[in-house]
mmCIF file of C-alpha atoms in Angstrom:
data_model
loop_
_atom_site.group_PDB
_atom_site.id
_atom_site.type_symbol
_atom_site.label_atom_id
_atom_site.label_comp_id
_atom_site.label_asym_id
_atom_site.label_seq_id
_atom_site.Cartn_x
_atom_site.Cartn_y
_atom_site.Cartn_z
ATOM 1 C CA MET A 1499 47.751 -3.611 -15.673
ATOM 2 C CA SER A 1500 46.447 -2.138 -18.821
ATOM 3 C CA PRO A 1501 43.149 -0.245 -18.934
ATOM 4 C CA ARG A 1502 40.230 -2.508 -19.651
ATOM 5 C CA ARG A 1503 39.327 -2.460 -23.537
ATOM 6 C CA PRO A 1504 36.040 -3.162 -25.145
ATOM 7 C CA SER A 1505 35.194 -6.657 -25.511
ATOM 8 C CA ASP A 1506 34.147 -6.316 -29.123
ATOM 9 C CA ASP A 1507 35.529 -9.066 -31.336
ATOM 10 C CA ASP A 1508 35.240 -6.915 -34.372
ATOM 11 C CA GLU A 1509 37.981 -4.587 -32.975
ATOM 12 C CA PRO A 1510 41.681 -5.329 -33.321
ATOM 13 C CA ALA A 1511 43.838 -4.978 -30.329
ATOM 14 C CA HIS A 1512 44.563 -1.279 -29.578
ATOM 15 C CA ALA A 1513 45.611 -1.447 -25.923
ATOM 16 C CA ASN A 1514 48.959 -0.590 -24.547
ATOM 17 C CA GLY A 1515 51.206 -3.351 -23.148
ATOM 18 C CA ASN A 1516 49.954 -4.690 -19.909
ATOM 19 C CA GLY A 1517 53.169 -6.263 -18.866
ATOM 20 C CA ARG A 1518 55.554 -3.663 -17.621
ATOM 21 C CA ALA A 1519 59.304 -4.263 -18.255
ATOM 22 C CA HIS A 1520 61.713 -4.002 -15.354
ATOM 23 C CA GLY A 1521 63.909 -1.363 -16.965
ATOM 24 C CA PRO A 1522 67.434 -0.381 -15.751
ATOM 25 C CA VAL A 1523 67.387 1.421 -12.457
ATOM 26 C CA ASP A 1524 68.157 5.125 -12.927
ATOM 27 C CA ALA A 1525 70.590 7.138 -10.939
ATOM 28 C CA GLU A 1526 68.138 8.521 -8.556
ATOM 29 C CA ARG A 1527 66.758 5.136 -7.600
ATOM 30 C CA ARG A 1528 70.410 3.926 -7.095
ATOM 31 C CA GLY A 1529 71.156 6.869 -4.735
ATOM 32 C CA HIS A 1530 74.169 8.053 -6.626
ATOM 33 C CA ALA A 1531 74.920 9.563 -9.985
ATOM 34 C CA ASP A 1532 76.343 7.313 -12.645
ATOM 35 C CA PRO A 1533 77.889 8.712 -15.834
ATOM 36 C CA LEU A 1534 75.429 8.725 -18.861
ATOM 37 C CA PRO A 1535 76.044 5.505 -20.929
ATOM 38 C CA THR A 1536 76.876 5.898 -24.504
ATOM 39 C CA SER A 1537 73.817 3.593 -25.357
ATOM 40 C CA PRO A 1538 71.138 2.714 -23.052
ATOM 41 C CA PRO A 1539 71.092 -0.916 -21.733
ATOM 42 C CA ILE A 1540 68.245 -2.965 -22.964
ATOM 43 C CA ALA A 1541 66.705 -5.084 -20.254
ATOM 44 C CA PRO A 1542 64.672 -8.059 -20.912
ATOM 45 C CA VAL A 1543 60.909 -7.459 -21.009
ATOM 46 C CA ALA A 1544 59.521 -9.237 -17.995
ATOM 47 C CA SER A 1545 55.958 -9.166 -19.252
ATOM 48 C CA SER A 1546 53.412 -12.078 -19.592
ATOM 49 C CA PRO A 1547 53.648 -14.168 -22.682
ATOM 50 C CA ASP A 1548 50.008 -13.027 -23.287
ATOM 51 C CA ALA A 1549 50.872 -9.270 -22.712
ATOM 52 C CA ALA A 1550 49.091 -6.907 -24.982
ATOM 53 C CA PRO A 1551 50.962 -5.552 -27.902
ATOM 54 C CA PRO A 1552 51.961 -1.850 -28.116
ATOM 55 C CA ALA A 1553 49.256 0.598 -29.281
ATOM 56 C CA GLU A 1554 48.458 0.378 -33.010
ATOM 57 C CA GLN A 1555 49.002 3.376 -35.069
ATOM 58 C CA ALA A 1556 45.626 4.345 -36.616
ATOM 59 C CA THR A 1557 46.979 5.444 -40.046
ATOM 60 C CA PRO A 1558 44.704 5.456 -43.132
ATOM 61 C CA LEU A 1559 46.805 2.607 -44.654
ATOM 62 C CA ARG A 1560 46.295 0.478 -41.554
ATOM 63 C CA THR A 1561 42.578 1.162 -41.562
ATOM 64 C CA LEU A 1562 42.489 0.114 -45.306
ATOM 65 C CA ALA A 1563 44.290 -3.034 -44.295
ATOM 66 C CA HIS A 1564 41.700 -3.985 -41.703
ATOM 67 C CA TYR A 1565 38.824 -3.446 -44.342
ATOM 68 C CA SER A 1566 40.862 -5.162 -47.118
ATOM 69 C CA GLY A 1567 41.402 -8.346 -45.082
ATOM 70 C CA LEU A 1568 37.741 -8.661 -44.721
ATOM 71 C CA VAL A 1569 37.250 -9.249 -48.325
ATOM 72 C CA LEU A 1570 39.057 -12.555 -48.565
ATOM 73 C CA ALA A 1571 38.046 -13.570 -45.046
ATOM 74 C CA SER A 1572 34.244 -13.128 -45.818
ATOM 75 C CA MET A 1573 34.555 -15.136 -48.933
ATOM 76 C CA ILE A 1574 36.162 -17.920 -47.154
ATOM 77 C CA GLY A 1575 33.739 -17.753 -44.207
ATOM 78 C CA THR A 1576 30.720 -17.784 -46.714
ATOM 79 C CA LEU A 1577 32.012 -20.762 -48.636
ATOM 80 C CA PHE A 1578 32.687 -22.519 -45.257
ATOM 81 C CA ARG A 1579 29.066 -21.800 -44.189
ATOM 82 C CA LEU A 1580 27.584 -23.102 -47.412
ATOM 83 C CA GLY A 1581 29.806 -26.159 -47.241
ATOM 84 C CA LEU A 1582 28.719 -26.916 -43.629
ATOM 85 C CA GLU A 1583 25.133 -26.421 -44.469
ATOM 86 C CA ALA A 1584 25.412 -28.887 -47.445
ATOM 87 C CA LEU A 1585 27.279 -31.389 -45.284
ATOM 88 C CA GLY A 1586 24.630 -31.280 -42.615
ATOM 89 C CA THR A 1587 21.654 -31.543 -44.916
ATOM 90 C CA TYR A 1588 20.514 -35.152 -45.400
ATOM 91 C CA ASP A 1589 17.476 -37.282 -44.817
ATOM 92 C CA GLY A 1590 16.892 -38.171 -41.114
ATOM 93 C CA ALA A 1591 19.321 -35.642 -39.767
ATOM 94 C CA VAL A 1592 19.290 -35.484 -36.036
ATOM 95 C CA VAL A 1593 20.691 -31.873 -35.838
ATOM 96 C CA PHE A 1594 19.539 -29.020 -38.157
ATOM 97 C CA PRO A 1595 22.448 -27.943 -40.505
ATOM 98 C CA LEU A 1596 22.774 -24.369 -39.092
ATOM 99 C CA ALA A 1597 23.743 -25.873 -35.760
ATOM 100 C CA TRP A 1598 26.984 -27.007 -37.307
ATOM 101 C CA VAL A 1599 27.474 -23.578 -38.802
ATOM 102 C CA GLN A 1600 26.967 -21.640 -35.551
ATOM 103 C CA GLY A 1601 29.002 -24.105 -33.482
ATOM 104 C CA VAL A 1602 32.083 -24.243 -35.790
ATOM 105 C CA GLY A 1603 32.037 -20.440 -36.336
ATOM 106 C CA CYS A 1604 31.967 -19.803 -32.615
ATOM 107 C CA GLY A 1605 34.730 -22.334 -32.149
ATOM 108 C CA ILE A 1606 36.875 -20.329 -34.566
ATOM 109 C CA MET A 1607 35.949 -17.178 -32.518
ATOM 110 C CA GLY A 1608 36.916 -18.733 -29.352
ATOM 111 C CA LEU A 1609 40.264 -19.989 -30.664
ATOM 112 C CA ALA A 1610 41.116 -16.497 -31.938
ATOM 113 C CA LEU A 1611 39.796 -14.648 -28.937
ATOM 114 C CA ALA A 1612 42.045 -16.685 -26.539
ATOM 115 C CA ARG A 1613 45.033 -15.720 -28.495
ATOM 116 C CA LYS A 1614 44.090 -12.058 -29.301
ATOM 117 C CA ASN A 1615 47.217 -10.527 -27.954
ATOM 118 C CA GLN A 1616 49.496 -13.114 -29.483
ATOM 119 C CA ILE A 1617 47.822 -12.716 -32.887
ATOM 120 C CA SER A 1618 47.936 -8.888 -32.602
ATOM 121 C CA TRP A 1619 51.589 -8.999 -31.874
ATOM 122 C CA LEU A 1620 52.100 -10.701 -35.249
ATOM 123 C CA TYR A 1621 49.839 -8.422 -37.273
ATOM 124 C CA PRO A 1622 46.800 -6.640 -35.827
ATOM 125 C CA PRO A 1623 44.557 -6.924 -39.094
ATOM 126 C CA LEU A 1624 45.025 -10.609 -38.785
ATOM 127 C CA TYR A 1625 43.010 -10.702 -35.649
ATOM 128 C CA THR A 1626 40.254 -8.783 -37.501
ATOM 129 C CA PHE A 1627 40.541 -11.183 -40.393
ATOM 130 C CA LEU A 1628 39.953 -14.258 -38.112
ATOM 131 C CA THR A 1629 37.172 -12.966 -35.825
ATOM 132 C CA THR A 1630 35.260 -10.258 -37.778
ATOM 133 C CA GLY A 1631 36.081 -11.943 -41.127
ATOM 134 C CA ILE A 1632 36.105 -15.693 -40.791
ATOM 135 C CA ALA A 1633 34.128 -16.335 -37.592
ATOM 136 C CA GLY A 1634 31.646 -13.528 -38.151
ATOM 137 C CA SER A 1635 30.938 -14.688 -41.684
ATOM 138 C CA VAL A 1636 30.597 -18.347 -40.919
ATOM 139 C CA THR A 1637 27.920 -17.685 -38.262
ATOM 140 C CA THR A 1638 24.691 -15.886 -39.132
ATOM 141 C CA PHE A 1639 22.043 -14.287 -36.975
ATOM 142 C CA SER A 1640 19.614 -13.621 -39.671
ATOM 143 C CA SER A 1641 19.339 -17.227 -40.887
ATOM 144 C CA TRP A 1642 18.829 -18.244 -37.236
ATOM 145 C CA MET A 1643 15.934 -15.754 -36.928
ATOM 146 C CA LEU A 1644 14.374 -17.024 -40.227
ATOM 147 C CA GLU A 1645 14.633 -20.677 -39.435
ATOM 148 C CA ALA A 1646 13.318 -20.106 -35.879
ATOM 149 C CA TYR A 1647 10.318 -18.397 -37.422
ATOM 150 C CA GLU A 1648 9.795 -21.316 -39.742
ATOM 151 C CA ALA A 1649 9.897 -23.590 -36.678
ATOM 152 C CA PHE A 1650 7.305 -21.448 -34.800
ATOM 153 C CA ALA A 1651 4.971 -21.154 -37.849
ATOM 154 C CA ASN A 1652 5.398 -24.659 -38.930
ATOM 155 C CA THR A 1653 5.909 -23.710 -42.536
ATOM 156 C CA GLU A 1654 6.483 -27.405 -43.620
ATOM 157 C CA HIS A 1655 2.872 -28.155 -42.411
ATOM 158 C CA TYR A 1656 3.849 -31.055 -40.148
ATOM 159 C CA ASN A 1657 0.945 -32.724 -38.265
ATOM 160 C CA ARG A 1658 1.209 -31.050 -34.829
ATOM 161 C CA LYS A 1659 -1.265 -30.140 -32.174
ATOM 162 C CA GLY A 1660 -1.451 -27.703 -29.247
ATOM 163 C CA LEU A 1661 1.841 -26.038 -28.312
ATOM 164 C CA HIS A 1662 3.965 -28.250 -30.496
ATOM 165 C CA ASP A 1663 4.903 -25.376 -32.790
ATOM 166 C CA THR A 1664 5.864 -23.174 -29.822
ATOM 167 C CA VAL A 1665 7.995 -25.941 -28.329
ATOM 168 C CA ASN A 1666 9.661 -26.555 -31.635
ATOM 169 C CA GLY A 1667 10.545 -22.925 -31.995
ATOM 170 C CA LEU A 1668 11.777 -22.549 -28.449
ATOM 171 C CA ALA A 1669 13.871 -25.729 -28.821
ATOM 172 C CA TYR A 1670 15.393 -24.458 -32.072
ATOM 173 C CA THR A 1671 16.359 -21.247 -30.359
ATOM 174 C CA PHE A 1672 17.670 -22.902 -27.104
ATOM 175 C CA VAL A 1673 19.799 -25.466 -29.044
ATOM 176 C CA THR A 1674 21.336 -22.565 -31.165
ATOM 177 C CA VAL A 1675 22.360 -20.622 -28.126
ATOM 178 C CA MET A 1676 23.679 -23.712 -26.370
ATOM 179 C CA VAL A 1677 25.594 -24.994 -29.287
ATOM 180 C CA SER A 1678 27.113 -21.646 -30.084
ATOM 181 C CA THR A 1679 28.226 -21.127 -26.435
ATOM 182 C CA ALA A 1680 29.700 -24.588 -26.299
ATOM 183 C CA GLY A 1681 31.528 -23.877 -29.526
ATOM 184 C CA LEU A 1682 33.012 -20.720 -28.176
ATOM 185 C CA ARG A 1683 34.276 -22.522 -25.035
ATOM 186 C CA LEU A 1684 35.635 -25.427 -27.085
ATOM 187 C CA GLY A 1685 37.615 -23.049 -29.198
ATOM 188 C CA LYS A 1686 39.194 -21.468 -26.136
ATOM 189 C CA TYR A 1687 39.994 -24.879 -24.773
ATOM 190 C CA VAL A 1688 41.725 -25.954 -27.971
ATOM 191 C CA SER A 1689 43.775 -22.763 -27.902
ATOM 192 C CA SER A 1690 45.158 -23.729 -24.460
ATOM 193 C CA LEU A 1691 46.372 -27.044 -25.979
ATOM 194 C CA LEU A 1692 48.275 -25.397 -28.876
ATOM 195 C CA PRO A 1693 51.751 -23.845 -28.607
ATOM 196 C CA ARG A 1694 52.160 -20.092 -28.276
ATOM 197 C CA LEU A 1695 52.737 -17.971 -31.322
ATOM 198 C CA PRO A 1696 56.182 -16.387 -31.593
ATOM 199 C CA ARG A 1697 56.503 -12.606 -31.371
ATOM 200 C CA PRO A 1698 58.240 -10.668 -34.026
ATOM 201 C CA ARG A 1699 61.815 -10.125 -32.753
ATOM 202 C CA ARG A 1700 62.164 -6.617 -34.454
ATOM 203 C CA ARG A 1701 58.897 -5.494 -32.802
ATOM 204 C CA GLU A 1702 59.796 -6.721 -29.400
ATOM 205 C CA ASP A 1703 63.265 -5.200 -29.533
ATOM 206 C CA ALA A 1704 61.660 -1.922 -30.607
ATOM 207 C CA VAL A 1705 59.232 -1.990 -27.544
ATOM 208 C CA ARG A 1706 62.278 -2.689 -25.240
ATOM 209 C CA MET A 1707 64.160 0.353 -26.572
ATOM 210 C CA ALA A 1708 61.079 2.556 -26.299
ATOM 211 C CA LYS A 1709 60.653 1.579 -22.638
ATOM 212 C CA VAL A 1710 64.266 2.351 -21.966
ATOM 213 C CA ASP A 1711 64.075 5.649 -23.788
ATOM 214 C CA GLY A 1712 60.639 6.685 -22.602
ATOM 215 C CA ALA A 1713 59.522 7.124 -26.087
ATOM 216 C CA HIS A 1714 55.801 6.931 -27.149
ATOM 217 C CA ASP A 1715 56.278 5.666 -30.624
ATOM 218 C CA THR A 1716 57.315 1.910 -30.264
ATOM 219 C CA ALA A 1717 57.663 1.106 -34.008
ATOM 220 C CA SER A 1718 61.211 1.125 -35.317
ATOM 221 C CA PRO A 1719 61.745 2.407 -38.849
ATOM 222 C CA SER A 1720 62.448 -1.108 -40.102
ATOM 223 C CA HIS A 1721 59.342 -2.509 -38.389
ATOM 224 C CA ALA A 1722 57.136 0.271 -39.564
ATOM 225 C CA GLN A 1723 58.383 -0.304 -43.143
ATOM 226 C CA GLY A 1724 57.645 -3.985 -42.793
ATOM 227 C CA THR A 1725 54.112 -3.440 -41.601
ATOM 228 C CA ARG A 1726 53.390 -0.962 -44.259
ATOM 229 C CA LEU A 1727 54.379 -3.649 -46.751
ATOM 230 C CA LEU A 1728 52.002 -6.046 -45.135
ATOM 231 C CA ASP A 1729 49.182 -3.518 -45.287
ATOM 232 C CA LEU A 1730 49.812 -3.026 -49.057
ATOM 233 C CA LEU A 1731 49.864 -6.752 -49.536
ATOM 234 C CA THR A 1732 46.546 -7.085 -47.669
ATOM 235 C CA PHE A 1733 44.967 -4.537 -49.972
ATOM 236 C CA VAL A 1734 46.395 -6.316 -53.126
ATOM 237 C CA SER A 1735 45.034 -9.620 -51.700
ATOM 238 C CA ALA A 1736 41.584 -8.066 -51.547
ATOM 239 C CA VAL A 1737 41.641 -6.849 -55.057
ATOM 240 C CA VAL A 1738 42.958 -10.140 -56.487
ATOM 241 C CA SER A 1739 40.420 -12.318 -54.510
ATOM 242 C CA TYR A 1740 37.514 -10.195 -55.575
ATOM 243 C CA GLY A 1741 38.660 -10.251 -59.189
ATOM 244 C CA ALA A 1742 39.095 -14.062 -58.953
ATOM 245 C CA ALA A 1743 35.578 -14.343 -57.711
ATOM 246 C CA LEU A 1744 34.114 -12.294 -60.577
ATOM 247 C CA ALA A 1745 36.127 -14.468 -62.997
ATOM 248 C CA LEU A 1746 34.630 -17.574 -61.390
ATOM 249 C CA TYR A 1747 31.096 -16.250 -61.670
ATOM 250 C CA PHE A 1748 31.379 -15.986 -65.462
ATOM 251 C CA ALA A 1749 33.631 -18.943 -66.258
ATOM 252 C CA ALA A 1750 33.037 -21.620 -63.636
ATOM 253 C CA PRO A 1751 30.708 -24.672 -64.240
ATOM 254 C CA ARG A 1752 27.090 -23.522 -64.163
ATOM 255 C CA ARG A 1753 26.030 -26.384 -61.841
ATOM 256 C CA TRP A 1754 27.522 -24.607 -58.804
ATOM 257 C CA ARG A 1755 28.946 -21.345 -59.717
ATOM 258 C CA HIS A 1756 25.858 -19.159 -59.181
ATOM 259 C CA ARG A 1757 24.899 -20.275 -55.702
ATOM 260 C CA ALA A 1758 28.530 -20.066 -54.477
ATOM 261 C CA THR A 1759 30.194 -17.188 -56.424
ATOM 262 C CA PHE A 1760 27.265 -14.742 -56.430
ATOM 263 C CA ALA A 1761 27.029 -15.144 -52.742
ATOM 264 C CA ILE A 1762 30.723 -14.535 -52.102
ATOM 265 C CA LEU A 1763 30.547 -11.344 -54.371
ATOM 266 C CA LEU A 1764 27.913 -9.855 -51.919
ATOM 267 C CA ALA A 1765 29.729 -11.199 -48.775
ATOM 268 C CA PRO A 1766 32.479 -8.514 -48.421
ATOM 269 C CA PRO A 1767 29.955 -5.493 -48.276
ATOM 270 C CA GLY A 1768 28.058 -7.142 -45.512
ATOM 271 C CA THR A 1769 31.165 -7.855 -43.487
ATOM 272 C CA MET A 1770 32.600 -4.426 -43.959
ATOM 273 C CA LEU A 1771 29.341 -2.780 -42.973
ATOM 274 C CA ARG A 1772 29.222 -5.031 -39.792
ATOM 275 C CA TYR A 1773 32.775 -3.982 -38.913
ATOM 276 C CA ALA A 1774 32.001 -0.290 -39.409
ATOM 277 C CA LEU A 1775 28.900 -0.525 -37.170
ATOM 278 C CA SER A 1776 30.982 -2.308 -34.498
ATOM 279 C CA LYS A 1777 32.815 1.071 -33.727
ATOM 280 C CA ILE A 1778 29.474 2.264 -32.127
ATOM 281 C CA ASN A 1779 29.914 -0.471 -29.434
ATOM 282 C CA ALA A 1780 32.942 1.292 -28.057
ATOM 283 C CA ARG A 1781 31.108 4.545 -27.471
ATOM 284 C CA ALA A 1782 30.608 5.652 -23.919
ATOM 285 C CA PRO A 1783 26.786 5.168 -23.623
ATOM 286 C CA PHE A 1784 26.889 1.609 -24.939
ATOM 287 C CA LEU A 1785 30.315 0.231 -23.731
ATOM 288 C CA ASP A 1786 29.786 -2.697 -21.456
ATOM 289 C CA ARG A 1787 26.038 -2.181 -21.653
ATOM 290 C CA PHE A 1788 24.343 -2.584 -24.988
ATOM 291 C CA PRO A 1789 26.432 -3.437 -28.171
ATOM 292 C CA LEU A 1790 24.236 -1.153 -30.357
ATOM 293 C CA GLY A 1791 26.508 -1.588 -33.434
ATOM 294 C CA THR A 1792 26.084 -5.361 -33.397
ATOM 295 C CA PHE A 1793 22.405 -4.998 -32.650
ATOM 296 C CA ILE A 1794 21.840 -2.776 -35.487
ATOM 297 C CA ALA A 1795 23.824 -5.102 -38.087
ATOM 298 C CA ASN A 1796 21.751 -8.103 -36.843
ATOM 299 C CA MET A 1797 18.353 -6.478 -36.937
ATOM 300 C CA VAL A 1798 19.042 -4.853 -40.547
ATOM 301 C CA GLY A 1799 20.117 -8.205 -41.838
ATOM 302 C CA THR A 1800 17.127 -9.838 -40.325
ATOM 303 C CA ILE A 1801 14.729 -7.482 -42.098
ATOM 304 C CA LEU A 1802 16.630 -8.068 -45.480
ATOM 305 C CA ILE A 1803 16.607 -11.837 -45.091
ATOM 306 C CA ALA A 1804 12.911 -11.791 -44.371
ATOM 307 C CA GLY A 1805 12.421 -9.682 -47.487
ATOM 308 C CA THR A 1806 14.341 -12.079 -49.697
ATOM 309 C CA TYR A 1807 12.309 -15.009 -48.257
ATOM 310 C CA ALA A 1808 9.041 -13.247 -49.194
ATOM 311 C CA ALA A 1809 10.245 -12.259 -52.617
ATOM 312 C CA GLU A 1810 11.430 -15.778 -53.434
ATOM 313 C CA ARG A 1811 7.925 -17.084 -52.733
ATOM 314 C CA ARG A 1812 5.506 -14.393 -53.941
ATOM 315 C CA PRO A 1813 2.638 -15.638 -55.948
ATOM 316 C CA GLY A 1814 2.108 -15.010 -59.582
ATOM 317 C CA PRO A 1815 4.312 -15.537 -62.743
ATOM 318 C CA ALA A 1816 7.629 -17.312 -61.873
ATOM 319 C CA SER A 1817 10.497 -15.037 -61.170
ATOM 320 C CA ASN A 1818 13.313 -14.556 -63.475
ATOM 321 C CA ALA A 1819 16.029 -17.136 -62.747
ATOM 322 C CA LEU A 1820 18.737 -14.562 -62.540
ATOM 323 C CA ALA A 1821 16.631 -12.438 -60.108
ATOM 324 C CA CYS A 1822 16.025 -15.561 -57.979
ATOM 325 C CA THR A 1823 19.725 -16.282 -57.895
ATOM 326 C CA ALA A 1824 20.417 -12.735 -56.746
ATOM 327 C CA LEU A 1825 17.897 -12.993 -53.962
ATOM 328 C CA GLY A 1826 19.658 -16.154 -52.854
ATOM 329 C CA ALA A 1827 22.995 -14.317 -53.060
ATOM 330 C CA ILE A 1828 21.633 -11.514 -50.874
ATOM 331 C CA HIS A 1829 20.326 -14.221 -48.452
ATOM 332 C CA ASP A 1830 23.567 -16.257 -48.167
ATOM 333 C CA GLY A 1831 26.201 -13.413 -48.974
ATOM 334 C CA PHE A 1832 25.221 -10.024 -47.840
ATOM 335 C CA CYS A 1833 22.733 -10.946 -44.995
ATOM 336 C CA GLY A 1834 24.874 -14.008 -43.848
ATOM 337 C CA CYS A 1835 27.862 -11.700 -43.474
ATOM 338 C CA LEU A 1836 26.136 -8.665 -42.028
ATOM 339 C CA THR A 1837 24.796 -10.596 -39.189
ATOM 340 C CA THR A 1838 26.745 -12.760 -36.686
ATOM 341 C CA VAL A 1839 26.223 -15.136 -33.924
ATOM 342 C CA SER A 1840 29.900 -15.299 -32.818
ATOM 343 C CA THR A 1841 29.966 -11.758 -31.746
ATOM 344 C CA PHE A 1842 26.558 -12.032 -30.144
ATOM 345 C CA VAL A 1843 27.731 -14.950 -27.925
ATOM 346 C CA VAL A 1844 30.939 -13.252 -26.958
ATOM 347 C CA GLU A 1845 28.994 -10.122 -25.971
ATOM 348 C CA MET A 1846 26.607 -12.302 -23.967
ATOM 349 C CA GLY A 1847 29.460 -13.060 -21.668
ATOM 350 C CA SER A 1848 31.185 -9.579 -21.581
ATOM 351 C CA ILE A 1849 28.350 -7.393 -20.532
ATOM 352 C CA ARG A 1850 28.845 -6.792 -16.806
ATOM 353 C CA SER A 1851 25.373 -5.890 -15.728
ATOM 354 C CA GLU A 1852 22.861 -8.725 -15.574
ATOM 355 C CA ARG A 1853 20.063 -6.410 -16.459
ATOM 356 C CA TRP A 1854 21.741 -5.000 -19.569
ATOM 357 C CA ARG A 1855 22.948 -8.523 -20.559
ATOM 358 C CA TRP A 1856 19.452 -10.079 -20.699
ATOM 359 C CA ALA A 1857 18.012 -6.933 -22.120
ATOM 360 C CA TYR A 1858 20.525 -7.371 -25.052
ATOM 361 C CA VAL A 1859 19.896 -11.208 -25.473
ATOM 362 C CA PHE A 1860 16.242 -11.093 -25.178
ATOM 363 C CA GLY A 1861 15.872 -8.029 -26.977
ATOM 364 C CA SER A 1862 17.844 -9.168 -30.024
ATOM 365 C CA ILE A 1863 16.007 -12.603 -30.256
ATOM 366 C CA ILE A 1864 12.465 -11.200 -29.560
ATOM 367 C CA LEU A 1865 12.801 -8.236 -31.966
ATOM 368 C CA GLY A 1866 14.436 -10.467 -34.608
ATOM 369 C CA GLN A 1867 11.378 -12.787 -34.393
ATOM 370 C CA VAL A 1868 8.917 -9.763 -34.516
ATOM 371 C CA LEU A 1869 10.673 -8.432 -37.579
ATOM 372 C CA VAL A 1870 10.606 -11.707 -39.492
ATOM 373 C CA MET A 1871 6.949 -12.265 -38.596
ATOM 374 C CA ALA A 1872 6.092 -8.647 -39.716
ATOM 375 C CA VAL A 1873 7.878 -9.091 -43.061
ATOM 376 C CA ALA A 1874 7.712 -12.714 -43.976
ATOM 377 C CA GLY A 1875 4.572 -13.602 -42.065
ATOM 378 C CA GLY A 1876 2.888 -10.343 -43.028
ATOM 379 C CA VAL A 1877 3.389 -11.183 -46.830
ATOM 380 C CA GLY A 1878 2.240 -14.814 -46.276
ATOM 381 C CA TRP A 1879 -0.885 -14.021 -44.391
ATOM 382 C CA GLY A 1880 -1.816 -10.986 -46.798
ATOM 383 C CA VAL A 1881 -1.241 -12.359 -50.290
ATOM 384 C CA GLY A 1882 -0.138 -15.870 -49.735
ATOM 385 C CA TYR A 1883 2.991 -17.761 -50.728
ATOM 386 C CA GLY A 1884 3.680 -19.761 -53.815
ATOM 387 C CA PRO A 1885 6.480 -22.244 -54.612
ATOM 388 C CA ALA A 1886 9.960 -20.758 -54.058
ATOM 389 C CA CYS A 1887 11.513 -19.553 -57.149
ATOM 390 C CA ARG A 1888 14.145 -21.682 -59.023
ATOM 391 C CA PRO A 1889 17.702 -20.036 -59.296
ATOM 392 C CA GLU A 1890 19.886 -20.412 -62.393
ATOM 393 C CA ALA A 1891 20.791 -24.006 -63.023
#
């Protein structure tokens, strides 16, 4: 069995293969000496179909590919999130729009997580693209904290009495956790119904040869050349997609371009920062205890989104339309992608110690609410709030 790896969805598969091949029996095990063959026989790999791929070579180009893939993925995830919010916003809605966002995003995470090894056999940055990029950008911890604060504070001034506001805020938080957890499990179940992904033949043959030869480098020259080409194409896709987003911002119809395109321009930096912070999770003091990298990303994003909320509603002269649009882009793009619920839910189930698990879960939620209350609530109670500014039309 392979050594246990960190359960961080922001990391691609880096473990060695956990299914050992039954290689050819050598001369000592046979009990007699055979002449050395001209070429070593290649035995079939008797590993599980879900065996981990060989260790990924941490080259600068491969690292660049992981980060480059997050550019397009975060844009897709942000657009998906904005679309789900728009779809779930209507009069008389039974479920708040963000529940759809968190549930669908966690479903994508569950689907990819269940096929982590299969996806990593194809191309390791693809796993980062789907989990850190798509799922992590669809879900958002900061918006959850902000809307939960609005539920606790009754910012819409509904006619409530007693503990109604408290019950409403607790219900919002409880439903978010339940929907996200259910989405993750549903994604894993859907994965079990789908056919397995094929392994690249060249890479599998290279692994077999390496096991026969006892080599440490499992990448054949042809396979290494092919993956380098994929890494370069991933980088090119990042440049092209970001350039296309810039072109859309200046040339697309005004009725929708600013809300959508400004947000996706700020989405990649948020996702990349979250991915970089996730490296802290694998360090010895925090591994399997407290995912500090995810915690920092979620708390920083929560502070920023509370700041944009306060800035959009500050009293006095109306804000510049472009400035208001920029605040909305920070809210939807940068903060939405810097923070994540999909990783948070995965970590809820991966922390071994009950004490550390609940410390992480309740610590994240309670501190998140305290931060929003301090920033958004402090401004509201201090100088008051006016109507929200109007972005560019």
